[in-house]
Amino acid sequence: MIRVVLPYHLRTLAGVDGEVVLDVEGGVTQRAVIDALEARYPTLRGTIRDHATHQRRPFLRFHACEQDLSHESPDAPLPDEVAAGKEPFQVVGAIAGG
Amino acid sequence: MSSVRVLVGTRKGAFVLESDATRSGWDVRGPHFGGWEIYHVAGSPADPDRLYAAQSTGWFGQIIQRSDDGGKTWEPVGNEFAYATDAGSHKWYDGTPHPWEFARVWHLEPSPTDPDTVYAGVEDAALFRSLDGGHVWEEFPGLRTHESGSGWQPGAGGLCLHSIVLHPTDPERMLVAISAAGVFRTDDAGKTWQPSNRGLRSEGLPDEDAEVGHCVHRIAMHPARPNVLFMQKHWDVMRSDNGGEAWQEISGNLPSDFGFPVAIHAHEPDTVYVVPIKSDSEHYPPDGRLRVYRSRTGGNEWEPLTRGLPQKDCYVNVLRDAMAVDSVDPCGVYFGTTGGQVYASTDSGDSWTTIVRDLPAVLSVEVQTLS
């Protein structure tokens, strides 16, 4: 069980409140978590990463366990606490606009 | 008894306004998609309850929303706008090559005959179409790969395809306009495209009457007279009497011929509306007076329409997609401002009232006349 925290606009778009809980097959990586997220909520496709390149959108960051994981490899294992469901994987919208 | 529905896109959401044919009282619903930029909301002429909305932010990219009940409920549909080919690059502001990158949908143009067919004009400039109600989008690559494409440069708002004019009876013919490349025309349903800018002159170009490179702001066509087109260019109001093959200036006595929208009266194809803006450096009305100008002669002779509009201390803008007409008789004219007001006239522009105020900055206004 993987816990994911989405920013407000993506929660609204997906029609969810609070954290999202996902089952992830195999290794728990950024790619695997977002694949599972998009499979569960197809309306999120293209909003977190590019449809074709799967590059993270530039104004979004990935945080977990008090670390910024945005520039880690999408195939690197996420922290054990995330894989164990103890800590959430956070999709964060950059704070901008003054 | 008909009714009227006004579709308003703003910087922070979409609003749907409805009134009966008297157009004297308005029910305002919204914001839909609060916090998102809504560049355009458009209704299908073939099924007025079918609406499409272009929803985007810099954070989360592009969403297309669809309603099948006149805007009461919405569902996200397809948002993948993949360029069909690698066309290399266009020019950046400084003249250096820049790769084509999808940014957002500026304009949605539903088919006049099929509710599931809708065109999308996007930034970086390209034309897409969906044949299945917005789920799957395919590009017309012949436009972007036109031999001039590598030389197209963005206007201040981006390299955007913002105007799509479908011929009312010939599905092979359409026109699009791109800032700042100009007008392009197809006569073979979008396979091939030709520049359609003869007669345009733009001071900012090294060659003022170049075949491409003009910052066209908006094109309007009356469906009863498809060969006559009106254009608000960056500077200059223009007219074509041959489907865009050539243009002549009709700015006449306007106080400024800079502006963004242009609209045509529903029942009088030679009655045209523009909103003069002081200059490209000062995006507000001349003298702080918000005036719509109307020509009843197809251009050149313009009269200011001021009754009900602020005539002092007004420094709003009216953007290119933010003016539209209904087809009630007498014709209603509507426009929205960057100050969040939507004004309406129920007498072809003679007088105006504010039908909603204090919205976020208005990006687009469309009107549906419902039977």
Tab-separated table of C-alpha atoms in Angstrom:
chain	number	residue	atom	x	y	z
A	1	MET	CA	0.000	0.000	0.000
A	2	ILE	CA	1.451	3.314	-1.134
A	3	ARG	CA	0.135	6.630	0.153
A	4	VAL	CA	0.171	9.586	-2.228
A	5	VAL	CA	-0.582	13.209	-1.406
A	6	LEU	CA	-1.739	15.316	-4.351
A	7	PRO	CA	-2.040	19.104	-4.586
A	8	TYR	CA	-5.512	20.616	-4.362
A	9	HIS	CA	-6.154	21.018	-8.082
A	10	LEU	CA	-5.208	17.428	-8.851
A	11	ARG	CA	-7.360	16.117	-6.009
A	12	THR	CA	-10.259	18.081	-7.483
A	13	LEU	CA	-9.540	16.793	-10.966
A	14	ALA	CA	-9.334	13.196	-9.764
A	15	GLY	CA	-12.384	13.618	-7.547
A	16	VAL	CA	-10.660	12.531	-4.348
A	17	ASP	CA	-10.361	13.897	-0.831
A	18	GLY	CA	-7.244	13.511	1.232
A	19	GLU	CA	-4.562	10.956	0.505
A	20	VAL	CA	-4.758	8.454	-2.312
A	21	VAL	CA	-3.879	4.864	-1.484
A	22	LEU	CA	-2.460	2.689	-4.262
A	23	ASP	CA	-1.293	-0.853	-4.747
A	24	VAL	CA	1.971	-0.860	-6.664
A	25	GLU	CA	3.239	-3.983	-8.364
A	26	GLY	CA	6.949	-4.766	-8.092
A	27	GLY	CA	9.549	-2.236	-7.046
A	28	VAL	CA	8.290	1.012	-5.552
A	29	THR	CA	9.738	3.780	-7.701
A	30	GLN	CA	8.507	7.191	-8.843
A	31	ARG	CA	7.627	5.678	-12.204
A	32	ALA	CA	5.729	2.753	-10.674
A	33	VAL	CA	3.784	5.000	-8.304
A	34	ILE	CA	2.773	7.465	-11.014
A	35	ASP	CA	1.943	4.637	-13.416
A	36	ALA	CA	-0.405	3.239	-10.769
A	37	LEU	CA	-1.815	6.681	-10.024
A	38	GLU	CA	-2.571	7.380	-13.683
A	39	ALA	CA	-4.070	3.920	-14.140
A	40	ARG	CA	-6.458	4.548	-11.244
A	41	TYR	CA	-7.210	8.154	-12.224
A	42	PRO	CA	-6.817	8.544	-16.013
A	43	THR	CA	-7.748	12.231	-15.834
A	44	LEU	CA	-4.363	12.848	-14.203
A	45	ARG	CA	-2.487	11.730	-17.312
A	46	GLY	CA	-0.447	14.605	-18.609
A	47	THR	CA	-0.867	16.708	-15.466
A	48	ILE	CA	2.114	15.408	-13.475
A	49	ARG	CA	4.399	14.297	-16.273
A	50	ASP	CA	4.457	14.698	-20.014
A	51	HIS	CA	2.328	12.229	-21.948
A	52	ALA	CA	5.098	11.143	-24.279
A	53	THR	CA	8.421	11.728	-22.526
A	54	HIS	CA	7.190	11.040	-18.972
A	55	GLN	CA	9.308	13.985	-17.844
A	56	ARG	CA	8.052	15.597	-14.632
A	57	ARG	CA	6.254	18.858	-15.364
A	58	PRO	CA	8.584	21.729	-14.486
A	59	PHE	CA	6.448	23.365	-11.780
A	60	LEU	CA	5.943	20.134	-9.835
A	61	ARG	CA	8.214	18.479	-7.287
A	62	PHE	CA	8.255	15.064	-5.656
A	63	HIS	CA	8.870	14.950	-1.899
A	64	ALA	CA	8.969	12.141	0.648
A	65	CYS	CA	10.482	11.615	4.082
A	66	GLU	CA	11.591	15.257	4.247
A	67	GLN	CA	13.602	14.853	1.046
A	68	ASP	CA	13.224	16.443	-2.382
A	69	LEU	CA	13.299	13.471	-4.744
A	70	SER	CA	12.442	15.481	-7.868
A	71	HIS	CA	15.785	14.960	-9.503
A	72	GLU	CA	16.217	11.316	-8.582
A	73	SER	CA	15.927	8.755	-11.331
A	74	PRO	CA	12.284	7.794	-11.907
A	75	ASP	CA	13.431	4.202	-11.576
A	76	ALA	CA	15.290	4.643	-8.285
A	77	PRO	CA	13.658	2.918	-5.315
A	78	LEU	CA	11.630	5.261	-3.120
A	79	PRO	CA	12.466	5.322	0.617
A	80	ASP	CA	11.503	2.222	2.565
A	81	GLU	CA	9.032	4.244	4.630
A	82	VAL	CA	7.115	5.081	1.438
A	83	ALA	CA	7.219	1.484	0.233
A	84	ALA	CA	5.911	0.394	3.625
A	85	GLY	CA	3.089	2.917	3.621
A	86	LYS	CA	4.437	4.708	6.687
A	87	GLU	CA	5.171	7.949	4.826
A	88	PRO	CA	3.377	9.435	1.817
A	89	PHE	CA	4.836	10.214	-1.582
A	90	GLN	CA	4.011	13.879	-2.127
A	91	VAL	CA	3.346	15.593	-5.448
A	92	VAL	CA	3.909	19.264	-4.724
A	93	GLY	CA	2.985	22.261	-6.848
A	94	ALA	CA	5.703	24.903	-6.802
A	95	ILE	CA	4.729	27.912	-4.735
A	96	ALA	CA	4.706	30.805	-7.143
A	97	GLY	CA	2.871	33.994	-7.764
A	98	GLY	CA	4.117	36.194	-4.930
B	1	MET	CA	-39.420	31.855	-26.614
B	2	SER	CA	-35.686	31.553	-26.978
B	3	SER	CA	-33.083	32.024	-24.299
B	4	VAL	CA	-29.458	33.028	-24.265
B	5	ARG	CA	-26.456	31.369	-22.650
B	6	VAL	CA	-23.181	33.261	-22.270
B	7	LEU	CA	-20.018	31.205	-21.775
B	8	VAL	CA	-17.270	33.117	-20.017
B	9	GLY	CA	-13.678	31.948	-19.660
B	10	THR	CA	-11.537	33.765	-17.091
B	11	ARG	CA	-8.120	33.639	-15.495
B	12	LYS	CA	-9.583	31.728	-12.563
B	13	GLY	CA	-12.418	29.618	-13.867
B	14	ALA	CA	-15.421	29.427	-16.184
B	15	PHE	CA	-18.837	30.966	-15.701
B	16	VAL	CA	-22.146	30.215	-17.416
B	17	LEU	CA	-24.743	32.976	-17.578
B	18	GLU	CA	-28.312	32.382	-18.697
B	19	SER	CA	-31.268	34.623	-19.442
B	20	ASP	CA	-34.520	34.447	-21.316
B	21	ALA	CA	-34.790	36.294	-24.625
B	22	THR	CA	-35.500	39.601	-22.915
B	23	ARG	CA	-31.898	39.412	-21.664
B	24	SER	CA	-32.887	41.542	-18.703
B	25	GLY	CA	-31.968	39.219	-15.822
B	26	TRP	CA	-29.051	36.823	-15.652
B	27	ASP	CA	-28.438	33.686	-13.663
B	28	VAL	CA	-24.700	33.278	-13.060
B	29	ARG	CA	-23.246	29.798	-12.433
B	30	GLY	CA	-19.628	29.227	-11.532
B	31	PRO	CA	-16.799	29.283	-11.117
B	32	HIS	CA	-16.324	25.960	-12.823
B	33	PHE	CA	-12.723	24.713	-12.595
B	34	GLY	CA	-11.927	27.420	-10.039
B	35	GLY	CA	-8.324	28.546	-10.021
B	36	TRP	CA	-7.577	27.316	-13.543
B	37	GLU	CA	-7.161	29.514	-16.588
B	38	ILE	CA	-10.024	28.981	-18.989
B	39	TYR	CA	-8.893	30.298	-22.321
B	40	HIS	CA	-12.101	29.377	-24.114
B	41	VAL	CA	-15.515	27.788	-23.668
B	42	ALA	CA	-17.512	26.968	-26.795
B	43	GLY	CA	-20.842	25.316	-27.543
B	44	SER	CA	-21.701	23.037	-30.433
B	45	PRO	CA	-24.064	24.622	-32.955
B	46	ALA	CA	-25.328	21.103	-33.707
B	47	ASP	CA	-26.144	20.350	-30.051
B	48	PRO	CA	-26.208	23.420	-27.816
B	49	ASP	CA	-25.982	21.312	-24.667
B	50	ARG	CA	-22.574	20.056	-25.792
B	51	LEU	CA	-19.925	22.433	-24.493
B	52	TYR	CA	-16.156	22.237	-24.572
B	53	ALA	CA	-13.792	24.141	-22.268
B	54	ALA	CA	-10.028	24.622	-22.507
B	55	GLN	CA	-8.672	24.516	-18.942
B	56	SER	CA	-4.980	24.947	-18.175
B	57	THR	CA	-2.351	26.093	-15.739
B	58	GLY	CA	1.406	26.300	-15.907
B	59	TRP	CA	1.579	23.727	-13.108
B	60	PHE	CA	-0.618	20.944	-14.412
B	61	GLY	CA	-0.838	21.614	-18.136
B	62	GLN	CA	-3.867	21.224	-20.354
B	63	ILE	CA	-7.255	19.717	-19.579
B	64	ILE	CA	-10.218	19.639	-21.951
B	65	GLN	CA	-13.588	19.533	-20.246
B	66	ARG	CA	-16.833	18.519	-21.904
B	67	SER	CA	-20.417	19.089	-20.828
B	68	ASP	CA	-23.453	17.350	-22.277
B	69	ASP	CA	-26.016	19.318	-20.290
B	70	GLY	CA	-25.300	22.926	-21.094
B	71	GLY	CA	-22.621	23.418	-18.480
B	72	LYS	CA	-24.325	21.980	-15.407
B	73	THR	CA	-21.901	19.049	-15.189
B	74	TRP	CA	-18.551	18.464	-16.828
B	75	GLU	CA	-16.163	15.611	-17.449
B	76	PRO	CA	-12.506	15.738	-18.469
B	77	VAL	CA	-11.844	14.214	-21.868
B	78	GLY	CA	-8.592	13.857	-23.810
B	79	ASN	CA	-5.667	16.158	-23.121
B	80	GLU	CA	-2.904	14.685	-25.261
B	81	PHE	CA	-1.923	17.126	-27.990
B	82	ALA	CA	0.998	15.378	-29.642
B	83	TYR	CA	2.513	17.002	-32.694
B	84	ALA	CA	2.232	14.574	-35.577
B	85	THR	CA	5.708	15.136	-36.921
B	86	ASP	CA	8.964	16.629	-35.817
B	87	ALA	CA	8.936	19.858	-37.756
B	88	GLY	CA	12.233	21.007	-36.332
B	89	SER	CA	11.985	24.450	-34.858
B	90	HIS	CA	10.345	27.829	-35.182
B	91	LYS	CA	11.988	31.118	-34.290
B	92	TRP	CA	12.145	32.402	-30.745
B	93	TYR	CA	11.694	36.085	-29.863
B	94	ASP	CA	15.382	36.759	-30.406
B	95	GLY	CA	15.373	35.057	-33.794
B	96	THR	CA	17.144	31.899	-32.689
B	97	PRO	CA	15.652	28.451	-33.425
B	98	HIS	CA	13.306	27.094	-30.771
B	99	PRO	CA	11.780	23.595	-30.731
B	100	TRP	CA	8.024	23.242	-31.028
B	101	GLU	CA	6.511	22.767	-27.577
B	102	PHE	CA	2.845	22.360	-26.753
B	103	ALA	CA	1.794	24.924	-24.123
B	104	ARG	CA	-2.000	25.208	-24.135
B	105	VAL	CA	-5.207	25.322	-26.142
B	106	TRP	CA	-6.236	28.865	-26.979
B	107	HIS	CA	-9.406	28.322	-28.977
B	108	LEU	CA	-11.971	25.585	-29.527
B	109	GLU	CA	-14.159	25.616	-32.621
B	110	PRO	CA	-16.944	23.015	-32.650
B	111	SER	CA	-18.177	21.754	-36.016
B	112	PRO	CA	-21.400	23.388	-37.200
B	113	THR	CA	-22.867	19.966	-38.021
B	114	ASP	CA	-21.415	17.313	-35.696
B	115	PRO	CA	-21.275	17.726	-31.898
B	116	ASP	CA	-18.419	15.216	-31.630
B	117	THR	CA	-16.172	17.116	-34.037
B	118	VAL	CA	-14.236	20.009	-32.581
B	119	TYR	CA	-11.102	21.858	-33.668
B	120	ALA	CA	-8.461	23.216	-31.297
B	121	GLY	CA	-5.971	25.986	-31.952
B	122	VAL	CA	-2.920	25.617	-29.741
B	123	GLU	CA	0.359	27.191	-28.677
B	124	ASP	CA	2.965	26.502	-30.132
B	125	ALA	CA	0.892	27.140	-33.201
B	126	ALA	CA	-0.844	24.083	-34.575
B	127	LEU	CA	-4.337	22.949	-35.450
B	128	PHE	CA	-5.815	19.793	-33.933
B	129	ARG	CA	-9.169	18.082	-34.375
B	130	SER	CA	-11.153	15.565	-32.385
B	131	LEU	CA	-13.799	13.413	-34.059
B	132	ASP	CA	-14.948	11.666	-30.897
B	133	GLY	CA	-16.120	14.408	-28.600
B	134	GLY	CA	-12.720	15.485	-27.370
B	135	HIS	CA	-11.175	12.167	-26.358
B	136	VAL	CA	-8.560	11.841	-29.102
B	137	TRP	CA	-6.855	14.798	-30.792
B	138	GLU	CA	-4.974	14.660	-34.085
B	139	GLU	CA	-2.915	17.399	-35.640
B	140	PHE	CA	-3.177	18.764	-39.184
B	141	PRO	CA	0.586	18.632	-39.776
B	142	GLY	CA	0.446	20.343	-43.159
B	143	LEU	CA	-0.014	23.685	-41.424
B	144	ARG	CA	2.890	23.619	-38.999
B	145	THR	CA	5.183	22.023	-41.581
B	146	HIS	CA	4.427	24.699	-44.167
B	147	GLU	CA	7.695	25.902	-45.680
B	148	SER	CA	7.386	29.161	-43.746
B	149	GLY	CA	6.909	27.418	-40.369
B	150	SER	CA	10.558	27.482	-39.360
B	151	GLY	CA	10.398	31.270	-39.589
B	152	TRP	CA	7.293	31.825	-37.471
B	153	GLN	CA	7.887	33.909	-34.347
B	154	PRO	CA	5.653	34.283	-31.296
B	155	GLY	CA	3.695	37.395	-30.453
B	156	ALA	CA	3.828	38.718	-26.911
B	157	GLY	CA	1.301	36.099	-25.797
B	158	GLY	CA	3.135	33.202	-27.392
B	159	LEU	CA	3.107	31.511	-30.795
B	160	CYS	CA	-0.591	30.790	-30.665
B	161	LEU	CA	-3.198	29.665	-33.162
B	162	HIS	CA	-6.174	31.629	-31.874
B	163	SER	CA	-8.706	31.934	-34.698
B	164	ILE	CA	-10.383	29.103	-36.601
B	165	VAL	CA	-12.939	30.073	-39.244
B	166	LEU	CA	-14.855	27.136	-40.721
B	167	HIS	CA	-16.605	27.698	-44.030
B	168	PRO	CA	-20.339	27.314	-43.348
B	169	THR	CA	-21.094	25.101	-46.352
B	170	ASP	CA	-17.810	23.780	-47.750
B	171	PRO	CA	-16.067	21.470	-45.263
B	172	GLU	CA	-12.892	21.547	-47.362
B	173	ARG	CA	-12.303	25.229	-46.628
B	174	MET	CA	-11.118	26.904	-43.463
B	175	LEU	CA	-8.927	29.748	-42.301
B	176	VAL	CA	-6.775	29.992	-39.219
B	177	ALA	CA	-4.797	32.872	-37.753
B	178	ILE	CA	-1.556	32.678	-35.821
B	179	SER	CA	0.239	35.339	-33.789
B	180	ALA	CA	2.574	36.331	-35.236
B	181	ALA	CA	2.598	34.369	-38.486
B	182	GLY	CA	-0.686	35.571	-39.963
B	183	VAL	CA	-3.585	33.945	-41.783
B	184	PHE	CA	-3.408	30.540	-43.451
B	185	ARG	CA	-6.061	29.011	-45.646
B	186	THR	CA	-6.830	25.473	-46.739
B	187	ASP	CA	-9.097	24.397	-49.596
B	188	ASP	CA	-8.516	20.665	-49.145
B	189	ALA	CA	-9.781	20.002	-45.622
B	190	GLY	CA	-6.491	20.831	-43.959
B	191	LYS	CA	-4.012	18.787	-45.998
B	192	THR	CA	-2.250	21.796	-47.463
B	193	TRP	CA	-2.187	25.429	-46.429
B	194	GLN	CA	-1.369	28.715	-48.102
B	195	PRO	CA	-0.558	32.068	-46.485
B	196	SER	CA	-3.483	34.438	-46.891
B	197	ASN	CA	-1.996	37.785	-45.918
B	198	ARG	CA	-1.846	39.834	-49.127
B	199	GLY	CA	-2.586	43.455	-48.317
B	200	LEU	CA	-1.451	43.300	-44.687
B	201	ARG	CA	1.295	45.703	-43.675
B	202	SER	CA	3.084	45.498	-40.329
B	203	GLU	CA	5.599	48.119	-39.293
B	204	GLY	CA	7.532	45.754	-37.049
B	205	LEU	CA	8.587	43.540	-39.941
B	206	PRO	CA	11.753	44.149	-41.940
B	207	ASP	CA	9.568	43.662	-45.029
B	208	GLU	CA	6.309	45.381	-44.097
B	209	ASP	CA	4.161	43.408	-46.551
B	210	ALA	CA	5.881	40.056	-46.118
B	211	GLU	CA	3.925	36.946	-47.006
B	212	VAL	CA	4.007	35.759	-43.353
B	213	GLY	CA	4.885	37.273	-39.998
B	214	HIS	CA	1.832	39.454	-39.328
B	215	CYS	CA	0.318	39.654	-35.864
B	216	VAL	CA	-3.312	39.015	-36.681
B	217	HIS	CA	-5.448	39.315	-33.563
B	218	ARG	CA	-8.845	38.031	-34.666
B	219	ILE	CA	-10.899	37.177	-37.763
B	220	ALA	CA	-14.695	37.236	-38.052
B	221	MET	CA	-16.966	35.883	-40.780
B	222	HIS	CA	-20.737	36.101	-41.152
B	223	PRO	CA	-22.069	32.672	-42.149
B	224	ALA	CA	-24.395	34.181	-44.742
B	225	ARG	CA	-21.460	35.770	-46.564
B	226	PRO	CA	-18.403	33.554	-46.155
B	227	ASN	CA	-16.227	35.367	-48.672
B	228	VAL	CA	-16.284	38.547	-46.591
B	229	LEU	CA	-13.907	38.521	-43.652
B	230	PHE	CA	-13.115	41.155	-41.057
B	231	MET	CA	-9.829	41.266	-39.175
B	232	GLN	CA	-8.480	43.113	-36.188
B	233	LYS	CA	-4.746	43.121	-36.656
B	234	HIS	CA	-2.143	44.242	-34.123
B	235	TRP	CA	-2.592	47.606	-35.748
B	236	ASP	CA	-5.209	48.081	-38.512
B	237	VAL	CA	-8.734	46.816	-39.020
B	238	MET	CA	-8.924	44.958	-42.304
B	239	ARG	CA	-11.503	43.456	-44.657
B	240	SER	CA	-11.362	40.804	-47.369
B	241	ASP	CA	-14.033	40.350	-50.015
B	242	ASN	CA	-12.542	37.223	-51.537
B	243	GLY	CA	-12.212	34.742	-48.717
B	244	GLY	CA	-8.862	36.057	-47.557
B	245	GLU	CA	-7.001	36.202	-50.879
B	246	ALA	CA	-6.442	39.925	-50.339
B	247	TRP	CA	-7.162	42.421	-47.586
B	248	GLN	CA	-7.749	46.146	-47.502
B	249	GLU	CA	-7.684	48.491	-44.561
B	250	ILE	CA	-10.999	49.777	-43.203
B	251	SER	CA	-9.786	51.540	-40.061
B	252	GLY	CA	-11.274	54.831	-41.290
B	253	ASN	CA	-12.102	57.221	-38.458
B	254	LEU	CA	-11.354	54.917	-35.518
B	255	PRO	CA	-9.552	56.734	-32.675
B	256	SER	CA	-7.034	53.878	-32.621
B	257	ASP	CA	-6.894	50.893	-34.919
B	258	PHE	CA	-5.111	48.743	-32.362
B	259	GLY	CA	-7.307	46.224	-30.585
B	260	PHE	CA	-8.116	42.576	-30.199
B	261	PRO	CA	-11.695	41.416	-30.924
B	262	VAL	CA	-13.870	41.940	-33.970
B	263	ALA	CA	-17.478	40.752	-34.221
B	264	ILE	CA	-20.277	40.912	-36.791
B	265	HIS	CA	-23.969	41.619	-36.196
B	266	ALA	CA	-26.060	38.443	-36.471
B	267	HIS	CA	-28.548	39.883	-38.961
B	268	GLU	CA	-26.581	42.635	-40.713
B	269	PRO	CA	-23.401	41.255	-42.319
B	270	ASP	CA	-22.023	44.750	-42.877
B	271	THR	CA	-22.386	45.808	-39.253
B	272	VAL	CA	-19.085	45.257	-37.490
B	273	TYR	CA	-17.858	45.893	-33.941
B	274	VAL	CA	-14.357	46.564	-32.615
B	275	VAL	CA	-12.989	47.882	-29.318
B	276	PRO	CA	-10.167	50.350	-29.950
B	277	ILE	CA	-7.258	50.147	-27.529
B	278	LYS	CA	-4.790	52.999	-27.186
B	279	SER	CA	-1.677	51.188	-28.356
B	280	ASP	CA	0.353	48.015	-28.207
B	281	SER	CA	2.323	49.584	-25.382
B	282	GLU	CA	-0.743	50.723	-23.433
B	283	HIS	CA	-3.390	48.035	-23.407
B	284	TYR	CA	-6.320	50.183	-22.320
B	285	PRO	CA	-8.950	52.319	-24.049
B	286	PRO	CA	-7.992	55.777	-25.335
B	287	ASP	CA	-8.675	58.541	-22.798
B	288	GLY	CA	-9.839	56.029	-20.167
B	289	ARG	CA	-13.181	55.753	-22.017
B	290	LEU	CA	-14.484	52.289	-22.865
B	291	ARG	CA	-16.040	52.619	-26.296
B	292	VAL	CA	-17.199	49.959	-28.704
B	293	TYR	CA	-17.063	51.202	-32.269
B	294	ARG	CA	-19.660	50.083	-34.779
B	295	SER	CA	-19.568	50.360	-38.529
B	296	ARG	CA	-22.809	49.830	-40.436
B	297	THR	CA	-21.075	50.177	-43.769
B	298	GLY	CA	-18.663	47.275	-43.584
B	299	GLY	CA	-15.847	49.475	-42.345
B	300	ASN	CA	-14.217	52.892	-42.749
B	301	GLU	CA	-17.115	54.796	-41.144
B	302	TRP	CA	-17.283	54.066	-37.411
B	303	GLU	CA	-19.455	55.422	-34.614
B	304	PRO	CA	-18.658	55.238	-30.895
B	305	LEU	CA	-21.092	53.329	-28.678
B	306	THR	CA	-20.848	54.646	-25.149
B	307	ARG	CA	-24.232	54.546	-23.442
B	308	GLY	CA	-23.859	52.392	-20.322
B	309	LEU	CA	-20.099	51.992	-20.677
B	310	PRO	CA	-17.638	53.745	-18.329
B	311	GLN	CA	-16.502	57.016	-19.862
B	312	LYS	CA	-13.851	57.969	-17.356
B	313	ASP	CA	-11.041	56.257	-15.465
B	314	CYS	CA	-11.456	52.975	-17.330
B	315	TYR	CA	-8.233	51.116	-18.058
B	316	VAL	CA	-9.311	47.581	-18.884
B	317	ASN	CA	-8.604	45.582	-22.015
B	318	VAL	CA	-10.890	43.391	-24.109
B	319	LEU	CA	-9.097	40.288	-25.353
B	320	ARG	CA	-9.414	38.674	-28.758
B	321	ASP	CA	-11.925	35.950	-27.886
B	322	ALA	CA	-13.928	38.098	-25.492
B	323	MET	CA	-16.642	39.475	-27.801
B	324	ALA	CA	-19.623	37.691	-29.332
B	325	VAL	CA	-23.169	38.198	-30.537
B	326	ASP	CA	-26.458	36.363	-30.082
B	327	SER	CA	-28.998	35.839	-32.857
B	328	VAL	CA	-32.025	37.255	-31.097
B	329	ASP	CA	-33.726	40.140	-32.903
B	330	PRO	CA	-32.608	42.799	-32.091
B	331	CYS	CA	-29.109	41.397	-31.979
B	332	GLY	CA	-27.342	41.149	-28.626
B	333	VAL	CA	-23.666	42.033	-28.377
B	334	TYR	CA	-21.498	40.903	-25.453
B	335	PHE	CA	-17.948	41.475	-24.340
B	336	GLY	CA	-15.823	40.837	-21.269
B	337	THR	CA	-12.945	42.849	-19.858
B	338	THR	CA	-9.726	42.180	-18.048
B	339	GLY	CA	-11.389	43.976	-15.129
B	340	GLY	CA	-13.921	41.165	-14.808
B	341	GLN	CA	-17.019	42.843	-16.198
B	342	VAL	CA	-19.225	41.341	-18.881
B	343	TYR	CA	-21.231	43.961	-20.745
B	344	ALA	CA	-24.239	43.232	-22.920
B	345	SER	CA	-26.286	45.221	-25.371
B	346	THR	CA	-29.759	44.080	-26.401
B	347	ASP	CA	-30.115	46.734	-29.081
B	348	SER	CA	-27.221	46.038	-31.430
B	349	GLY	CA	-24.842	48.152	-29.370
B	350	ASP	CA	-26.855	51.340	-28.862
B	351	SER	CA	-26.808	50.858	-25.079
B	352	TRP	CA	-25.044	48.557	-22.652
B	353	THR	CA	-25.535	47.044	-19.231
B	354	THR	CA	-23.208	45.088	-16.964
B	355	ILE	CA	-24.595	41.568	-16.699
B	356	VAL	CA	-21.905	40.414	-14.277
B	357	ARG	CA	-19.018	42.274	-12.678
B	358	ASP	CA	-15.958	41.553	-10.551
B	359	LEU	CA	-15.142	38.236	-12.159
B	360	PRO	CA	-11.497	37.318	-12.661
B	361	ALA	CA	-10.003	38.810	-15.826
B	362	VAL	CA	-12.143	37.680	-18.747
B	363	LEU	CA	-10.331	35.738	-21.461
B	364	SER	CA	-13.250	34.691	-23.635
B	365	VAL	CA	-16.951	35.238	-24.187
B	366	GLU	CA	-19.159	33.061	-26.369
B	367	VAL	CA	-22.914	33.261	-26.773
B	368	GLN	CA	-25.470	30.584	-27.537
B	369	THR	CA	-28.982	31.443	-28.650
B	370	LEU	CA	-31.189	28.578	-27.495
B	371	SER	CA	-34.604	27.746	-28.898
